[in-house]
Coordinates of C-alpha atoms and ligand atoms in Angstrom, one line a residue:
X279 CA 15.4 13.9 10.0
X280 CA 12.7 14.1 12.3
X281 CA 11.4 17.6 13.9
X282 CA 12.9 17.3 18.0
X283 CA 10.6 20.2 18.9
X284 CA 7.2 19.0 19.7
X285 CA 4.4 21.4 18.8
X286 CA 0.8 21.7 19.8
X287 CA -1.6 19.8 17.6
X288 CA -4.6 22.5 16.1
X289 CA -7.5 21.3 17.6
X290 CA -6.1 18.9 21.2
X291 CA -3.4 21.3 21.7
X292 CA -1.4 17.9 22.4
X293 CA 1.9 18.1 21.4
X294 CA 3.6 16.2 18.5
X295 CA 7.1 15.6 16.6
X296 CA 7.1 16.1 12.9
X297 CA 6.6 13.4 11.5
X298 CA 3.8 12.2 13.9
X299 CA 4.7 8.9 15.8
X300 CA 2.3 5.6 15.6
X301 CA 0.7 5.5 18.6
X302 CA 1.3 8.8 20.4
X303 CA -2.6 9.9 20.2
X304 CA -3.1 12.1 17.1
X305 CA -6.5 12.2 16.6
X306 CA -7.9 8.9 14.5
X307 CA -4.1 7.5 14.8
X308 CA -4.8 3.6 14.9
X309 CA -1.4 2.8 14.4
X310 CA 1.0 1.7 17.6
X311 CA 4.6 1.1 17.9
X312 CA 3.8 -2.3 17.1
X313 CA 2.2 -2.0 14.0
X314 CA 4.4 -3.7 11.3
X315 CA 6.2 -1.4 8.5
X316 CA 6.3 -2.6 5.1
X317 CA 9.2 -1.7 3.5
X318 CA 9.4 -2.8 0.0
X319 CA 6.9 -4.1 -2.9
X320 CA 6.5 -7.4 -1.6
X321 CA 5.8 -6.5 1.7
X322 CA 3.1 -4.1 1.1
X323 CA 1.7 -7.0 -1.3
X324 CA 1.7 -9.5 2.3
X325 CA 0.7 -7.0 5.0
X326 CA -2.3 -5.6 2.9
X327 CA -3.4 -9.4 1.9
X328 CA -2.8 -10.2 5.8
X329 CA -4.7 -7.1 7.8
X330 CA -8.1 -8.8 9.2
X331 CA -10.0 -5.3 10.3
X332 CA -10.3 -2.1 8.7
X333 CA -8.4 -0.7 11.3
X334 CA -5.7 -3.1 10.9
X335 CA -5.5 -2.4 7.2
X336 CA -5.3 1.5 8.0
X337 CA -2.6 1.3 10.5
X338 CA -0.5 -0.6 8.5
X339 CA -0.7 1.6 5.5
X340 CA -0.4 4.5 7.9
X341 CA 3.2 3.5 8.5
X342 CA 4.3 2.1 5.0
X343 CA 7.9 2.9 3.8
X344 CA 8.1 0.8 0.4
X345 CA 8.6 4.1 -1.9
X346 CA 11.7 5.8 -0.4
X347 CA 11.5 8.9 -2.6
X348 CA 8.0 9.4 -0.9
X349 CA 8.9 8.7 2.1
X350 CA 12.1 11.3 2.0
X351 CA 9.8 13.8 0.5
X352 CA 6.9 13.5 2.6
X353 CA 9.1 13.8 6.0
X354 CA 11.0 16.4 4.6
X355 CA 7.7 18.2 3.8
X356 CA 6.7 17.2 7.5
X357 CA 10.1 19.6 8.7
X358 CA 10.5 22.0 6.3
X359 CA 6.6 23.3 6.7
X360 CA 4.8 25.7 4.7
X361 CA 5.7 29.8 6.4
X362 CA 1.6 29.5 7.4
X363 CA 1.9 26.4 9.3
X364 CA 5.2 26.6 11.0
X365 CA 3.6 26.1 14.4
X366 CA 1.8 23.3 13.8
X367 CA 3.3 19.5 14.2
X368 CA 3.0 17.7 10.4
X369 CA 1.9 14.5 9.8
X370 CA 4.3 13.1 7.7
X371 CA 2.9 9.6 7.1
X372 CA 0.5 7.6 4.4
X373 CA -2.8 9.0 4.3
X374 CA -5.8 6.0 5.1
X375 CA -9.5 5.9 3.4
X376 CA -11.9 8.5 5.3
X377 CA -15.3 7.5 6.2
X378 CA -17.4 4.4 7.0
X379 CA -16.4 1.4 5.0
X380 CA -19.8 0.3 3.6
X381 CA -20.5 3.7 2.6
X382 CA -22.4 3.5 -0.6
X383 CA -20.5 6.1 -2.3
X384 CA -16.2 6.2 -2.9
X385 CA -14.8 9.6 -3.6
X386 CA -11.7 9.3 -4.8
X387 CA -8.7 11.5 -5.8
X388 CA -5.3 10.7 -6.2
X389 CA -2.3 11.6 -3.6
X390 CA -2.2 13.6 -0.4
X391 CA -1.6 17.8 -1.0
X392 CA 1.7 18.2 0.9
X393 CA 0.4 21.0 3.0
X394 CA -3.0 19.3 3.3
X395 CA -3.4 15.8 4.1
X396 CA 0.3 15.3 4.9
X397 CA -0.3 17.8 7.5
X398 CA -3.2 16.8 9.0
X399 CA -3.7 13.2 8.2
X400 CA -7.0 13.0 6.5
X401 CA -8.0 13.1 2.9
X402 CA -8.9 16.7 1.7
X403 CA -8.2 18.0 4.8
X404 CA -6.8 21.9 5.6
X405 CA -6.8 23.2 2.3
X406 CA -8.9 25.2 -0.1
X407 CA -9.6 21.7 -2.6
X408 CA -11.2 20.3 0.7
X409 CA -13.4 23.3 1.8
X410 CA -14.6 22.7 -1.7
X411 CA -15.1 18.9 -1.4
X412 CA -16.8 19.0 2.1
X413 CA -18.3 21.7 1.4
X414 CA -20.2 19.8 -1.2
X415 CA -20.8 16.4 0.3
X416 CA -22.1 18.6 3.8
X417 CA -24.6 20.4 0.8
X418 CA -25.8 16.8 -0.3
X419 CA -25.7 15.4 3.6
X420 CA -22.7 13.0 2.9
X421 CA -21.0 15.4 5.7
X422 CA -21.5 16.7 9.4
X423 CA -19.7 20.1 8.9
X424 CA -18.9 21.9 5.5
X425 CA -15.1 22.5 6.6
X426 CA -12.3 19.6 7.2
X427 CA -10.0 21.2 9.2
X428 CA -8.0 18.9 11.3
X429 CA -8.0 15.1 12.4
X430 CA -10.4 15.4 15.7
X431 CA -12.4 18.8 14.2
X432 CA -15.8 17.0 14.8
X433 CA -16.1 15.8 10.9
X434 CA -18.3 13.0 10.4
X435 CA -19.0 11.1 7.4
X436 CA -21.8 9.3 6.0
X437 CA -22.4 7.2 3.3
X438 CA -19.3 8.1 1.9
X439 CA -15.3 7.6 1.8
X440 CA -12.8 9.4 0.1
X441 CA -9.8 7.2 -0.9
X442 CA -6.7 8.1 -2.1
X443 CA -4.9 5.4 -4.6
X444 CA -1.0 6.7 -3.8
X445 CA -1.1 7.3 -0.1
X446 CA 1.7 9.4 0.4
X447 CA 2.4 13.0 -0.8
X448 CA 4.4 12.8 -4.1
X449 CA 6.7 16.0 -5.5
X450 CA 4.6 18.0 -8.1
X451 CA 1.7 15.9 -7.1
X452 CA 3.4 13.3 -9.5
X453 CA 3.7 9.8 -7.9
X454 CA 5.7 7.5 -10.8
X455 CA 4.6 4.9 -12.1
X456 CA 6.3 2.4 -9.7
X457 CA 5.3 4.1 -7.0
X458 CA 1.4 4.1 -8.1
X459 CA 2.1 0.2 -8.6
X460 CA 3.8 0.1 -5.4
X461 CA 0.8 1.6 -3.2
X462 CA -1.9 -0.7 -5.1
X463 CA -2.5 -3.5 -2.6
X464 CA -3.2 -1.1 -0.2
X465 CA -6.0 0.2 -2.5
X466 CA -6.9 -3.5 -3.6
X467 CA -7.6 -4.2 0.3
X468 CA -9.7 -0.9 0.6
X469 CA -11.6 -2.0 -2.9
X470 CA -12.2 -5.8 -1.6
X471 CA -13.5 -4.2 1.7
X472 CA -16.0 -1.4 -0.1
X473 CA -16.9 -4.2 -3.0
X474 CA -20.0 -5.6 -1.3
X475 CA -21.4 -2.0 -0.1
X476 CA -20.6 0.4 -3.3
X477 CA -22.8 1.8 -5.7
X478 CA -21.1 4.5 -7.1
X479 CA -16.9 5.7 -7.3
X480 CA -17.0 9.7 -8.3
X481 CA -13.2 10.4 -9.5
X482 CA -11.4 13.4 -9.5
X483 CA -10.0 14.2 -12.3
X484 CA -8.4 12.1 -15.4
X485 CA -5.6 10.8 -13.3
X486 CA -7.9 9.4 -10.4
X487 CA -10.1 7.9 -12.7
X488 CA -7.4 6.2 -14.7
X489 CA -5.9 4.9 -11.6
X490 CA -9.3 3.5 -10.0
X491 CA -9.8 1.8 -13.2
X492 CA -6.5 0.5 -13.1
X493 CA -7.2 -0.5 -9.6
X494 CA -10.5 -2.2 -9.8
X495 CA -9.3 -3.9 -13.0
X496 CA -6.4 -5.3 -10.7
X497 CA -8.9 -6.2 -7.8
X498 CA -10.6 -8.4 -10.7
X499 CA -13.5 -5.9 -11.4
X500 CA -15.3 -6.2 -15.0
X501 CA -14.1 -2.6 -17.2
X502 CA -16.0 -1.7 -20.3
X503 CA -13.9 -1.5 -23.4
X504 CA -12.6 0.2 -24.8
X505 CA -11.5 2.0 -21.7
X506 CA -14.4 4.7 -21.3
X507 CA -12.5 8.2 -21.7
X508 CA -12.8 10.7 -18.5
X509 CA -14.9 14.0 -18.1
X510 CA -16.6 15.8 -16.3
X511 CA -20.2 13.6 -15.4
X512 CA -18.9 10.6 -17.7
X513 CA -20.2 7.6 -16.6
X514 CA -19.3 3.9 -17.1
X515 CA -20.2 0.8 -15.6
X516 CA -18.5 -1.7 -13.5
X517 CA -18.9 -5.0 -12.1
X518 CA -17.3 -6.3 -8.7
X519 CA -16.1 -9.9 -9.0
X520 CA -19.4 -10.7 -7.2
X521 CA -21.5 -9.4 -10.1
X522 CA -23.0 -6.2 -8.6
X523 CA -22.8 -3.4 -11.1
X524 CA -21.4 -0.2 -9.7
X525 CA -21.7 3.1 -11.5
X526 CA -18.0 5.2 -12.3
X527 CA -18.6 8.8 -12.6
X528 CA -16.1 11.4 -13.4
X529 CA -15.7 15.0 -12.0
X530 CA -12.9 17.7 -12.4
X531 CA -10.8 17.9 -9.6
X532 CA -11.7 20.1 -7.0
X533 CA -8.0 22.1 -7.0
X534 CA -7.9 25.3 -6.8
X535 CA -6.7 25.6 -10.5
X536 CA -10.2 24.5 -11.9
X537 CA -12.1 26.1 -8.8
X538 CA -10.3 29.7 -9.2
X539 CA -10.6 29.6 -13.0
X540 CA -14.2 28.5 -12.9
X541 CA -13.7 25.5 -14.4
X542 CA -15.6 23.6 -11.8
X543 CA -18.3 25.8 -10.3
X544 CA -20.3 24.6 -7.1
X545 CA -23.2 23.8 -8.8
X546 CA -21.2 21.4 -11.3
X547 CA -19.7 20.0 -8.4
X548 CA -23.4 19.6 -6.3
X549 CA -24.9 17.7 -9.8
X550 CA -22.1 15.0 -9.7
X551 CA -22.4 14.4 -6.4
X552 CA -26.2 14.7 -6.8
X553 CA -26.2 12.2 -9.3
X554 CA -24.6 9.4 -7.1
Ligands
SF4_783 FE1 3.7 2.9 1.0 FE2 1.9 3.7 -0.8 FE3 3.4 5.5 0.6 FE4 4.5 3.9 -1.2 S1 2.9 5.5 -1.6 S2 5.3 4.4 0.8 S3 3.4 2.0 -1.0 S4 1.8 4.1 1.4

């Protein structure tokens, strides 16, 4: 049930029902009331295979509806709120790619955080795990500010996009196994877009980099086997089904339960990214 008391968005101060609207002007919103929903497996499989632009692609996943415990979780996430964010409007909708598509460089993670990306509608963005990801990529000059605070904060990227292969927020941070197969042509889209630009995927943790490599072996990329094992700086490497070899490198995840714990430190973080 949607939110029927628009509130003002962090940054425009423009106000917004929870979940956002396509087409009422949240910041980097290409989606209109026109844009066409996929609703089930199939459709995803047509609509990704059909969109002609980036932006087409990115509007259309930005309204998908073809896993309905997502979408019931991710809305009621949108109205329910977190106490620290109760005056804010919630996104509530898939999460798109961040950041230039022939970037050189794919970061990629796994699913929206709930009060995160869900909330603001861009990867890593509003939470601790992205003041530690920006923070990085603004160290190594893959970023125009070290903070991601909100859609329309002034973030630029470059030479890099951060992808996430289930696009909307799961409960536990657990998408099932459907739902991961699901969300795939969305990802194989994205993949078939970066192919002839990427040098390097860094993956965050062991579920991201088993689902990128089940991802790029469904976009009909060449994978070493055995399937090389994650860690943190493993590499591997691929080969897009136009021959260029792309280097997979693997990296803890940047959430606050390896951050806090010192599991991932900075520095680890800045020689992965370093090493891209
Ligand atoms: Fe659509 Fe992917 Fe979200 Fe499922 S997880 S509803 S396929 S965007």
């Amino acid at each position: 049930m949607p939110e029927s008391v628009p509130l003002p968005h962090p940054v425009t101060g423009a106000p917004f029902a929870s979940p956002v609207p396509p087409g009422t002007g949240w910041p980097d919103d290409v989606a209109t009331h026109d844009t066409p929903v996929a609703r089930t497996a199939t459709r995803v499989q047509r609509l990704a295979k059909g969109a002609v632009g980036q932006a087409e692609l990115d509007a259309r996943i930005s309204v998908c509806r073809a896993c309905p415990r997502l979408v019931a979780w991710r809305e009621e996430v949108a109205v329910s709120k977190r106490a620290a964010f109760v005056d804010q409007p919630y996104w509530g909708r898939p999460v798109p790619a961040f950041g230039p598509v022939d970037a050189p460089v794919l970061v990629v993670g796994l699913a929206p955080a709930a009060h995160g990306a869900n909330r603001t509608g861009r990867n890593f963005t509003g939470d601790r795990s992205g003041d530690w990801l920006y923070g990085a990529l603004h160290r190594a000059g893959y970023a125009s500010q070290p903070g991601s605070r909100a859609a329309g904060d002034g973030l630029e990227l470059d030479g890099v996009r951060i992808i996430a292969p289930v696009r909307c927020a799961p409960p536990q941070n657990k998408p099932t196994t459907q739902e991961k197969r699901t969300c795939a042509p969305w990802l194989d889209a994205d993949l078939a877009r970066s192919a002839p630009h990427v040098r390097s995927i860094m993956c965050l943790g062991s579920i991201g980099w088993d689902t990128t490599i089940a991802g790029v072996r469904h976009a009909g990329w060449e994978v070493p086997r055995p399937k090389p094992a994650f860690g943190h700086g493993a590499r591997a490497t691929l080969r897009t089904p136009q021959g260029r070899e792309v280097a997979l490198v693997g990296c803890y995840h940047v959430s606050q339960q390896n951050t806090f714990t010192g599991k991932l430190t900075e520095t680890m973080l800045d020689e992965v990214i370093a090493s891209l």
